Amino acid sequence: MSDGPRIVVAGAGAVGCFVGGLLAGAGHAVTLLARPRIQAEIRTHGLTLTDFGGMARYLSPDDLNLAGDETCLRDADIVLVTVKSRDTADMARLIACHSAPGVQVISLQNGMGNRAALAEHLPQHDLRAGLVPFNVVAMGQGCYHRASSGDLVIEAGPADLAARLSLPDLKVEERADITALQWGKFLMNLNNALNALSGLPLKAQLQDRAWRRLMADQWAEALAVLRADKIRPAMTTPIPARLVPTLLRLPTLIFTRVAATMLQIDPQARTSMAQDLAARRPTEIDALQGEVQRRARALGRATPVTDMVLRVMGWAELADEGLPHLPVTALRAEMAAGQDRQEG
């Protein structure tokens, strides 16, 4: 029996099962609060964790605590929130109802509104923002694969949470500038939608200069909106946010050399939004491109790339046919058509 903190992963999907599984495998007392489908997979097959560097861990069903009932939150010392952004407020209410004041709650989610949504319901908890820089792919039969590199980053605070949670295969860092770093990750995550619409593996998309140019245009547009709103994103990589569009527009041979760390990705990896669209699940487009559009409209700024991505992703979700496998020329044509409609 572990004498360390009791950890509940609230909303254990791909990221939650991977992070929670590694913590459980290292001897932490971990409960995965998960949907019935995921519980059934793990109870049948166990939990297999792999990564692009060759790591492989297996946990039998007997090694794991699985729960479908939020009352498991009563015993938590640390709650890792890994639900989709649209479910954050509901999860915050459950944590408030079932956990004790002072429990440490860490948001490991995409998007920028999650900490505020949690804080509204959890004023007496030790709340930390966090970011997950790596991509996790649900392979089926209880297998979750980390397909890209990076270490977890959480908001600095008391109790040295990073030291308590860090593992050889899951390093955790505390940073005081977490909000700026989250905005940098937010910009990176804007490609989730383009990757989903392309149907391409992420590495293949990054090696296609036409796609990178569209990624660069989207990044530059969003960065201009954030700066107009007095937001200064920071990056966990040595490349400043302002230089990323220039990097993306480089010829492929030069880009491949300069951005070698960005290309530490499994050849078949796709973004989380691509996985959601392929599985006919609602995407997090509103927490990403939707956030850019709302801020731009409040500032009176035009965002033709963002508007186009929101339109096309909306059509893809309504079609409910999985990944649309659109060529980049189709997205460029729709962006031009959208601008023509606006001007007409």
Short mmCIF file of C-alpha atoms in Angstrom, two decimals, residues 180-181 183-191 194 206 208-209 211-224 226-227 233-251 254-256 258-259 261-262:
data_model
loop_
_atom_site.label_atom_id
_atom_site.label_comp_id
_atom_site.label_asym_id
_atom_site.label_seq_id
_atom_site.Cartn_x
_atom_site.Cartn_y
_atom_site.Cartn_z
CA ALA A 180 2.34 32.48 -20.81
CA LEU A 181 3.42 28.87 -21.46
CA TRP A 183 -0.77 30.45 -24.40
CA GLY A 184 2.25 29.07 -26.29
CA LYS A 185 0.75 25.57 -26.13
CA PHE A 186 -2.59 27.08 -27.18
CA LEU A 187 -0.96 28.36 -30.39
CA MET A 188 0.53 24.92 -31.01
CA ASN A 189 -2.85 23.30 -30.47
CA LEU A 190 -4.44 25.42 -33.20
CA ASN A 191 -2.94 22.91 -35.63
CA LEU A 194 -5.86 21.46 -39.53
CA LEU A 206 4.67 18.89 -40.92
CA ASP A 208 4.41 19.24 -46.38
CA ARG A 209 5.32 22.88 -47.02
CA TRP A 211 0.30 22.66 -45.01
CA ARG A 212 3.04 24.38 -43.00
CA ARG A 213 2.31 27.66 -44.79
CA LEU A 214 -1.35 27.43 -43.78
CA MET A 215 -0.27 26.55 -40.24
CA ALA A 216 2.00 29.61 -40.30
CA ASP A 217 -0.80 31.89 -41.50
CA GLN A 218 -3.10 30.61 -38.76
CA TRP A 219 -0.38 31.02 -36.09
CA ALA A 220 0.49 34.56 -37.21
CA GLU A 221 -3.18 35.57 -37.28
CA ALA A 222 -3.84 34.21 -33.78
CA LEU A 223 -0.60 35.65 -32.38
CA ALA A 224 -1.57 39.11 -33.67
CA LEU A 226 -3.30 37.74 -28.63
CA ARG A 227 -0.78 40.56 -28.75
CA PRO A 233 2.81 33.72 -25.18
CA ALA A 234 5.95 31.85 -24.12
CA MET A 235 7.28 28.57 -25.48
CA THR A 236 8.76 25.51 -23.80
CA THR A 237 11.11 25.24 -26.81
CA PRO A 238 14.05 27.57 -27.59
CA ILE A 239 12.11 29.04 -30.55
CA PRO A 240 10.18 32.24 -29.62
CA ALA A 241 6.48 32.32 -30.55
CA ARG A 242 7.02 35.24 -32.96
CA LEU A 243 9.49 33.21 -35.06
CA VAL A 244 7.38 30.07 -35.46
CA PRO A 245 5.59 31.29 -38.64
CA THR A 246 8.96 32.03 -40.26
CA LEU A 247 10.21 28.57 -39.28
CA LEU A 248 7.12 26.88 -40.69
CA ARG A 249 7.46 28.67 -44.05
CA LEU A 250 11.04 27.51 -44.62
CA PRO A 251 11.76 25.01 -47.41
CA ILE A 254 15.86 23.47 -44.01
CA PHE A 255 12.78 23.15 -41.79
CA THR A 256 13.57 19.49 -41.11
CA VAL A 258 16.11 23.44 -37.85
CA ALA A 259 13.00 21.90 -36.29
CA THR A 261 12.97 18.53 -31.95
CA MET A 262 9.50 19.35 -33.34
#
